[in-house]
Coordinates of C-alpha atoms and ligand atoms in Angstrom, one line a residue:
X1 CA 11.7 -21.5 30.8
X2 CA 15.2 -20.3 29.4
X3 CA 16.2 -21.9 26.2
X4 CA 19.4 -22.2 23.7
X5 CA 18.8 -20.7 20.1
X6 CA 21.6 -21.6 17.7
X7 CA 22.8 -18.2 16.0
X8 CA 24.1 -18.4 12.8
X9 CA 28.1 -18.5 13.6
X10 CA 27.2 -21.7 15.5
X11 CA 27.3 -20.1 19.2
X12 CA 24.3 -20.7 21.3
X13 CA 22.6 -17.9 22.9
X14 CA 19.9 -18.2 25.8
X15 CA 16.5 -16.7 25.0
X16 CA 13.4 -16.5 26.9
X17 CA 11.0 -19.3 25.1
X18 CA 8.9 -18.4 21.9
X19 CA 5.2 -17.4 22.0
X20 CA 4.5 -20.3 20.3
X21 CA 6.5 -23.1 21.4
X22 CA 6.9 -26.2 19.1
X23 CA 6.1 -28.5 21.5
X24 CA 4.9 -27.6 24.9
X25 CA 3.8 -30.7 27.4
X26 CA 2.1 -29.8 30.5
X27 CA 1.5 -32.4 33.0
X28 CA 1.4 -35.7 31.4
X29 CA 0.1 -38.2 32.6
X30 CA 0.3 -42.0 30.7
X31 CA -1.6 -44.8 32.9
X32 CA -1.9 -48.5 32.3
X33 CA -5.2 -50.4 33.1
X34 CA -4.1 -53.8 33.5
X35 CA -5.7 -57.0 36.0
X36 CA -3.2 -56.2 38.4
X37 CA -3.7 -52.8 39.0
X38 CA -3.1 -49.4 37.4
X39 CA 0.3 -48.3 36.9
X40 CA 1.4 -45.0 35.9
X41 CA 4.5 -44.8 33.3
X42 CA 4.5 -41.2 32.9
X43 CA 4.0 -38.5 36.0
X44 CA 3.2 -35.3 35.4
X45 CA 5.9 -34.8 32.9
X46 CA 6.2 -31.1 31.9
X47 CA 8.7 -29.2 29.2
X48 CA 8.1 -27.0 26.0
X49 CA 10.5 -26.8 23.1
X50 CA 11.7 -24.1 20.5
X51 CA 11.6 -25.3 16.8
X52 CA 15.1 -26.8 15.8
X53 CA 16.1 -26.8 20.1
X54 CA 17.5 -30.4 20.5
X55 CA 16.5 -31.9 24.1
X56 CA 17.9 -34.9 25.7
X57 CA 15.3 -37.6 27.6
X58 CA 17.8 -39.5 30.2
X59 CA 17.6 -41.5 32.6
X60 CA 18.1 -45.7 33.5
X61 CA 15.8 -47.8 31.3
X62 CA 12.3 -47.8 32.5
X63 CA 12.6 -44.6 33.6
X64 CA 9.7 -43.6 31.5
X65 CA 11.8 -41.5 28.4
X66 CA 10.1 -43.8 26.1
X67 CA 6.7 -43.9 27.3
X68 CA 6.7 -40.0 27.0
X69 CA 7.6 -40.2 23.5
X70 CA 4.8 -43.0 22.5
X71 CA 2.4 -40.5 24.8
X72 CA 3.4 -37.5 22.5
X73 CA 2.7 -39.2 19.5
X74 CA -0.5 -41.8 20.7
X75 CA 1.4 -44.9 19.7
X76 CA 0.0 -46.7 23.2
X77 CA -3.3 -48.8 22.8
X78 CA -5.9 -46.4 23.3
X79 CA -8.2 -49.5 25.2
X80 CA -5.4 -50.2 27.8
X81 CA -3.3 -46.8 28.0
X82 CA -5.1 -43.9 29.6
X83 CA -3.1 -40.5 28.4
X84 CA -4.3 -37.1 29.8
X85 CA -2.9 -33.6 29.7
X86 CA -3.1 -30.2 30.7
X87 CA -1.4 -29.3 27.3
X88 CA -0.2 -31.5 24.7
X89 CA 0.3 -29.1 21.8
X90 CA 2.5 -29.7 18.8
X91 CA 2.6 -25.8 16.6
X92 CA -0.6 -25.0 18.6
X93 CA -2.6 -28.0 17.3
X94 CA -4.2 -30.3 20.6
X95 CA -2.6 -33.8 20.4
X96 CA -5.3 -35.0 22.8
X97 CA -7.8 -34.0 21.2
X98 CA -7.4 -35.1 17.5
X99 CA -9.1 -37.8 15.5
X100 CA -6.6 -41.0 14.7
X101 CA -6.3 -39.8 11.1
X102 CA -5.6 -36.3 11.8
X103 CA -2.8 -38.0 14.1
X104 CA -1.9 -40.5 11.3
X105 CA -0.8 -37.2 9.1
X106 CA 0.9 -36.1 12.0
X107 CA 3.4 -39.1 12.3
X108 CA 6.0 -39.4 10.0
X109 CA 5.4 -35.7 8.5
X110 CA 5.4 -33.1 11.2
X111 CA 6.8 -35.5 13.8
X112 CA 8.9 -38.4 13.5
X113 CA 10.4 -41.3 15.8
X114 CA 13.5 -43.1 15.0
X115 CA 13.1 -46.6 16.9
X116 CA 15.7 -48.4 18.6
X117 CA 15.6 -51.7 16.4
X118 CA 16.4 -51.1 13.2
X119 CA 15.5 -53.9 11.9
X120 CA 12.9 -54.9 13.8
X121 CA 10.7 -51.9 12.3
X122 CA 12.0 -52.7 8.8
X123 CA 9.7 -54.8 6.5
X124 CA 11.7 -57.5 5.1
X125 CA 9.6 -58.0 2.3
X126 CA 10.5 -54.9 0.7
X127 CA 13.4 -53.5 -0.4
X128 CA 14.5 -50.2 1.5
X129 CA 13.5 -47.9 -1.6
X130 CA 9.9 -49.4 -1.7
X131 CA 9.5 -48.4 1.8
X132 CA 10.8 -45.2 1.4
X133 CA 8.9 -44.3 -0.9
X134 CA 5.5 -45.3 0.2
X135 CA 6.5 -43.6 3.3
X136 CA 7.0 -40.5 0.5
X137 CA 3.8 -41.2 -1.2
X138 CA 1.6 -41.6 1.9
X139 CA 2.4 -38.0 3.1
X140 CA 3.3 -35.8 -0.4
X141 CA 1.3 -35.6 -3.2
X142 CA 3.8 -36.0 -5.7
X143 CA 4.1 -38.8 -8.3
X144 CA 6.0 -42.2 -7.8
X145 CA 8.8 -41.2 -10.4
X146 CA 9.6 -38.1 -7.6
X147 CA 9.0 -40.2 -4.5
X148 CA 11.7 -42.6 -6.0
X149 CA 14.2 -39.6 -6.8
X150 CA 13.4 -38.2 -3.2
X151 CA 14.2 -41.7 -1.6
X152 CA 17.6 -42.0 -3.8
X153 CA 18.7 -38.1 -2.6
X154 CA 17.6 -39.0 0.9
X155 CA 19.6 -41.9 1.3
X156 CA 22.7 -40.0 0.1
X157 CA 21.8 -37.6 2.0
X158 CA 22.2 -40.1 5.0
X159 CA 25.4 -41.0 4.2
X160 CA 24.7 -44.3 1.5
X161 CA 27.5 -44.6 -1.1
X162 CA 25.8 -45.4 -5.0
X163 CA 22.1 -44.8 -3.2
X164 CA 20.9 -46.0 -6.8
X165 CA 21.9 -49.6 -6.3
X166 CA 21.4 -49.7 -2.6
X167 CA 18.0 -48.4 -3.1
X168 CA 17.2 -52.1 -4.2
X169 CA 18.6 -54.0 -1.1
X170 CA 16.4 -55.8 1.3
X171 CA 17.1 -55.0 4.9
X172 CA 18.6 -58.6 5.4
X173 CA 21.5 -57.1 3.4
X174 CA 22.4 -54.3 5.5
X175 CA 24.9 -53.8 8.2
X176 CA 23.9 -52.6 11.5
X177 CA 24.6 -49.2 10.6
X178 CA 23.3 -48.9 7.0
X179 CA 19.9 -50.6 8.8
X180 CA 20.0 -47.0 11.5
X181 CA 21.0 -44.9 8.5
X182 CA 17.6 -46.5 6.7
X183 CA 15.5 -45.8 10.0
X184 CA 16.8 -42.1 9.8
X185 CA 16.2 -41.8 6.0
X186 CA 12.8 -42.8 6.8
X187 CA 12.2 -40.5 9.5
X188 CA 13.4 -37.6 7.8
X189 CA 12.2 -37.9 4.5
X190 CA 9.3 -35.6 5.1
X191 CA 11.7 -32.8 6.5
X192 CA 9.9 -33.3 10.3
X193 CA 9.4 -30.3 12.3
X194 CA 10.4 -33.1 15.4
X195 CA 12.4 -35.9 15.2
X196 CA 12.3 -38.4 18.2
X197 CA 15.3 -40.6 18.3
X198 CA 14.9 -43.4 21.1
X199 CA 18.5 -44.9 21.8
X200 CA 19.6 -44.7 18.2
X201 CA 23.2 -45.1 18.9
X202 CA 23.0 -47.6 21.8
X203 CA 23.9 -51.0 20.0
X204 CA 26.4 -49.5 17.7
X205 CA 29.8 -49.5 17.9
X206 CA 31.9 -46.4 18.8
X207 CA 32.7 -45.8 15.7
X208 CA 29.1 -46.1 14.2
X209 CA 27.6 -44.3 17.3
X210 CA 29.8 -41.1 16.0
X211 CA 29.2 -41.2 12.3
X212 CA 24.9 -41.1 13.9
X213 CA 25.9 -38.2 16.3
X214 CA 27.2 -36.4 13.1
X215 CA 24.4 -37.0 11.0
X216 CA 21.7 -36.3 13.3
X217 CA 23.7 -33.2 13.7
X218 CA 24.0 -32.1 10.1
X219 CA 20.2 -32.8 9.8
X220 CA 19.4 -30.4 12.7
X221 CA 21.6 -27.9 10.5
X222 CA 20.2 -28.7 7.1
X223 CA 16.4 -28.8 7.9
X224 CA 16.3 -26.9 11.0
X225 CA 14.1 -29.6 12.6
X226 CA 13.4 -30.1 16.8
X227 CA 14.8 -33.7 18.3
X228 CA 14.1 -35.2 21.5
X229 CA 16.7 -37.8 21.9
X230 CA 15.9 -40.5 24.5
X231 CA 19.1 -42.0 26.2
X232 CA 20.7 -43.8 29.3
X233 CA 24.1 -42.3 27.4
X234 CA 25.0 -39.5 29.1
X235 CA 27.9 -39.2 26.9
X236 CA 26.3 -39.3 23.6
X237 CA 23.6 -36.8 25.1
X238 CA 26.4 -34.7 25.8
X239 CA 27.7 -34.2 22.3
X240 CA 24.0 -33.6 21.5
X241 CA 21.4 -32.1 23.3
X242 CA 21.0 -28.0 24.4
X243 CA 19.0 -29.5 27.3
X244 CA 18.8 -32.0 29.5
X245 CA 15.7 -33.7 31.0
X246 CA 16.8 -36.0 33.6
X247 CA 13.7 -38.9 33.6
X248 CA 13.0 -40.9 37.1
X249 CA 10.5 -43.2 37.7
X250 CA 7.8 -41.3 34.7
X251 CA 8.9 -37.8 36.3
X252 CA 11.4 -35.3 35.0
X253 CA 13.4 -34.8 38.0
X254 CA 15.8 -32.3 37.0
X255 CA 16.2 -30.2 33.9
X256 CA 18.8 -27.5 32.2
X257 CA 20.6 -26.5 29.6
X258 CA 23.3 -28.9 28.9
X259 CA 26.3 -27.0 30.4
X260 CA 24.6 -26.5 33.6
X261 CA 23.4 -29.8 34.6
X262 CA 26.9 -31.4 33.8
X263 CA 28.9 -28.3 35.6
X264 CA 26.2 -27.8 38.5
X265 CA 24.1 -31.3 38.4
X266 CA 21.5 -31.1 41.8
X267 CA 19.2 -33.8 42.2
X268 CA 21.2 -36.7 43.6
X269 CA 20.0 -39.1 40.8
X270 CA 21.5 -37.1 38.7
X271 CA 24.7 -36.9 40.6
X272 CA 24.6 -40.2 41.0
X273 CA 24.2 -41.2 37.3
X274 CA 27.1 -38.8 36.7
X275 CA 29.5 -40.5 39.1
X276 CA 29.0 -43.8 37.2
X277 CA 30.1 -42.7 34.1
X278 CA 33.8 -44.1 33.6
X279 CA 36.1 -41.0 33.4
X280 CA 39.9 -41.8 32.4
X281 CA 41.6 -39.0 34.4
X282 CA 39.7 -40.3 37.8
X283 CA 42.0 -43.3 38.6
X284 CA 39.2 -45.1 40.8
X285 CA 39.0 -49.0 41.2
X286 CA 35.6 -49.2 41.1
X287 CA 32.7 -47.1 39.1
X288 CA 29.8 -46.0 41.3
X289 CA 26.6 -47.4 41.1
X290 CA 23.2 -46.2 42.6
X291 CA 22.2 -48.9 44.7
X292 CA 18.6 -50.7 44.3
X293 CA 15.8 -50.2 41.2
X294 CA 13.9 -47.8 40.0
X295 CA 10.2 -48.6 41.6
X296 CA 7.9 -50.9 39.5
X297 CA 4.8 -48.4 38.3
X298 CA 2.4 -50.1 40.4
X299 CA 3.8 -49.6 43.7
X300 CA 5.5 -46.1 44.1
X301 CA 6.8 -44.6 47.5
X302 CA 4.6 -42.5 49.5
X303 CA 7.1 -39.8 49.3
X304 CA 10.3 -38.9 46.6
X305 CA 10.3 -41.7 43.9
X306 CA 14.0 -41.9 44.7
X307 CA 13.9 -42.1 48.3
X308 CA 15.0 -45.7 48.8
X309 CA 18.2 -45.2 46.6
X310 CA 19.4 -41.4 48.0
X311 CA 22.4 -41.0 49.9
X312 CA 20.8 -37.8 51.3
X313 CA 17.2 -38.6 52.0
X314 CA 15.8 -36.7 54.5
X315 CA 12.7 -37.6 57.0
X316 CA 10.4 -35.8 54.6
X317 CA 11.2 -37.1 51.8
X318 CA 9.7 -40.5 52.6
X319 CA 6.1 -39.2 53.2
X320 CA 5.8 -36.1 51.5
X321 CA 6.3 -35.3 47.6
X322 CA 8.5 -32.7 46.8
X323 CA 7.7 -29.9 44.1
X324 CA 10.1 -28.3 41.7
X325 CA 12.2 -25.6 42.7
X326 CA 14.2 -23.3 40.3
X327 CA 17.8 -23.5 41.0
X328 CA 18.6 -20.8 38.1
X329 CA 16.8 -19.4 34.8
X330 CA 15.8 -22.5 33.0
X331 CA 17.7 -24.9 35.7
X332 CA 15.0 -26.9 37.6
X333 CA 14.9 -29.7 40.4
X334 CA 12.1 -31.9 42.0
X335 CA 13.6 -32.2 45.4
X336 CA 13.6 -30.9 48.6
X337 CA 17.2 -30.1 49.0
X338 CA 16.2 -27.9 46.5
X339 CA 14.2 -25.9 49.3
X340 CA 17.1 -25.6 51.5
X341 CA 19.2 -24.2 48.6
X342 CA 16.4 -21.3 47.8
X343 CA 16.6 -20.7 51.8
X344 CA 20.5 -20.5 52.2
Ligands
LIG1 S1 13.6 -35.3 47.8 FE1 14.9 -36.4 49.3 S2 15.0 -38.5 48.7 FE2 14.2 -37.3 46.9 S3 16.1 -36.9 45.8 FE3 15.7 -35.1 47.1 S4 16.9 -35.6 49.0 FE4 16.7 -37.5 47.8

């Protein structure tokens, strides 16, 4: 799979993927056991990323971007979540197959996940700088004096005027936005190799949501780490991502670099997501929608997942699954328009 490597004058540059891929996921597969049945939340999901690439996990809620992420980093229940692979590997290592304290050392060092409540995931018994600095103190072996000073420079680093006194708030005393900038100082503390961001932006304000974009962005710059940034914002992926993973009912259904999926989207979910953003120089009365649900995980269609909701469903697409076709290098579809397209 083509990628985007960021050369040092701040162009991007497509190169064919690294020996050793940061990430790489091949067919994952994230079941739930529950009385009603087994559902699955995740459906053969399968991508690979380069170390510092940033990818973009969209799609409508439900659509199984967050599952993937608490599948990468085995933060389901183990006695109700079935997760299987043909590859999970983070820098070579076998997620799969790892003890839960090898994986414990894994979280919050090598890989991070910024979650979408702020301050749901705070503790608000402690003040911000005690949790930042057991978070420290868990993964470095360095003394409490340094974890301290490492909390202080990583809130200024996130953007915290007088990170001294503000080290000593309780999360009940932040704003909306100082509570994100917390998550994020938590989450890159360790200097991740991956950082997962699930809708960090989403309940802030326009004006918060851009200050985040910027910072996430610096933080790629200034410790070269990976993100996977799960959104239903197609604009704020924009501004982010070097590729685009478009999520439909647990399945990627179409994936490439940013550029081309906005200048040559295929899959018609994708179109369709596209044509319901608002756009101020399209003077329409009405946005578009895509009509119906996505399909609950117990009961999918025999055929495409998005068959029920596609303006261009075909007879086969109701009893037969489609595969993936390659559209271009690195641009990818799970359709079967896309097999008319390779044929024309
Ligand atoms: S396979 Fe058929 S139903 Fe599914 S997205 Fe393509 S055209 Fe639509």
């Amino acid at each position: 799979m083509i990628s985007l490597t960021r050369l040092t004058n701040g162009t991007l540059k497509r190169t064919a993927p690294e020996m050793n891929p940061l990430l790489e996921i091949r067919n994952l597969q994230t079941s739930f056991h529950t009385p009603y049945g087994t559902g699955r939340a995740v459906n053969g999901v399968s991508f690979s990323m380069n170390k510092g690439e940033i990818i973009g996990l969209a799609g409508e809620s439900g659509s199984g971007k967050t599952m993937t992420a608490l599948s990468i980093l085995r933060l389901l229940p183990e006695n109700k979540v079935h997760i299987s692979a043909e590859a999970l590997r983070f820098n070579g290592l076998d997620l799969l197959s790892m003890t839960d304290e090898e994986m414990r050392m894994i979280r919050g060092h090598k890989i991070s996940m910024i979650f979408q409540d702020p301050v749901a995931f705070l503790n608000p018994a402690f003040t911000i700088g005690q949790q930042l600095t057991d978070t420290i103190l868990t993964h470095m072996k360095i003394s409490k004096q340094e974890a301290a000073a490492l909390a202080v420079e990583t809130l200024s680093k996130v953007g915290f005027t007088a990170p001294e006194h503000k080290f000593h708030y309780y999360p009940h005393q932040l704003s909306g936005g100082m509570a994100q900038r917390t998550m994020i100082a938590q989450a890159i503390v360790t200097r991740p190799q991956l950082l997962i961001a699930d809708e960090i932006a989403t309940s802030l304000d326009a004006t918060l949501q851009n200050q985040i974009i910027d910072l996430m962005l610096l933080i790629r710059q200034e410790l070269s780490s990976a993100m996977i940034l799960i959104t239903h914002n197609l604009a704020l992926i924009s501004q982010m991502a070097d590729r685009i993973a478009m999520m439909y009912a647990g399945e990627i259904v179409e994936i490439a670099d940013k550029e081309n999926l906005f200048r040559n989207p295929f899959h018609p979910y994708t179109i369709g997501l596209l044509e319901s953003i608002p756009r101020i120089d399209k003077k329409s009365e009405f946005l578009k929608t895509i009509p119906g649900n996505i399909p609950d995980i117990f009961h999918y269609p025999a055929g495409c997942n998005f068959s029920d909701r596609c303006p261009r469903v075909m007879e086969i697409c109701c009893h037969k699954k489609p595969g993936y076709y390659e559209l271009s290098p690195g641009h990818k579809a799970l359709c079967w328009l896309g097999e008319r397209a390779a044929t024309t």
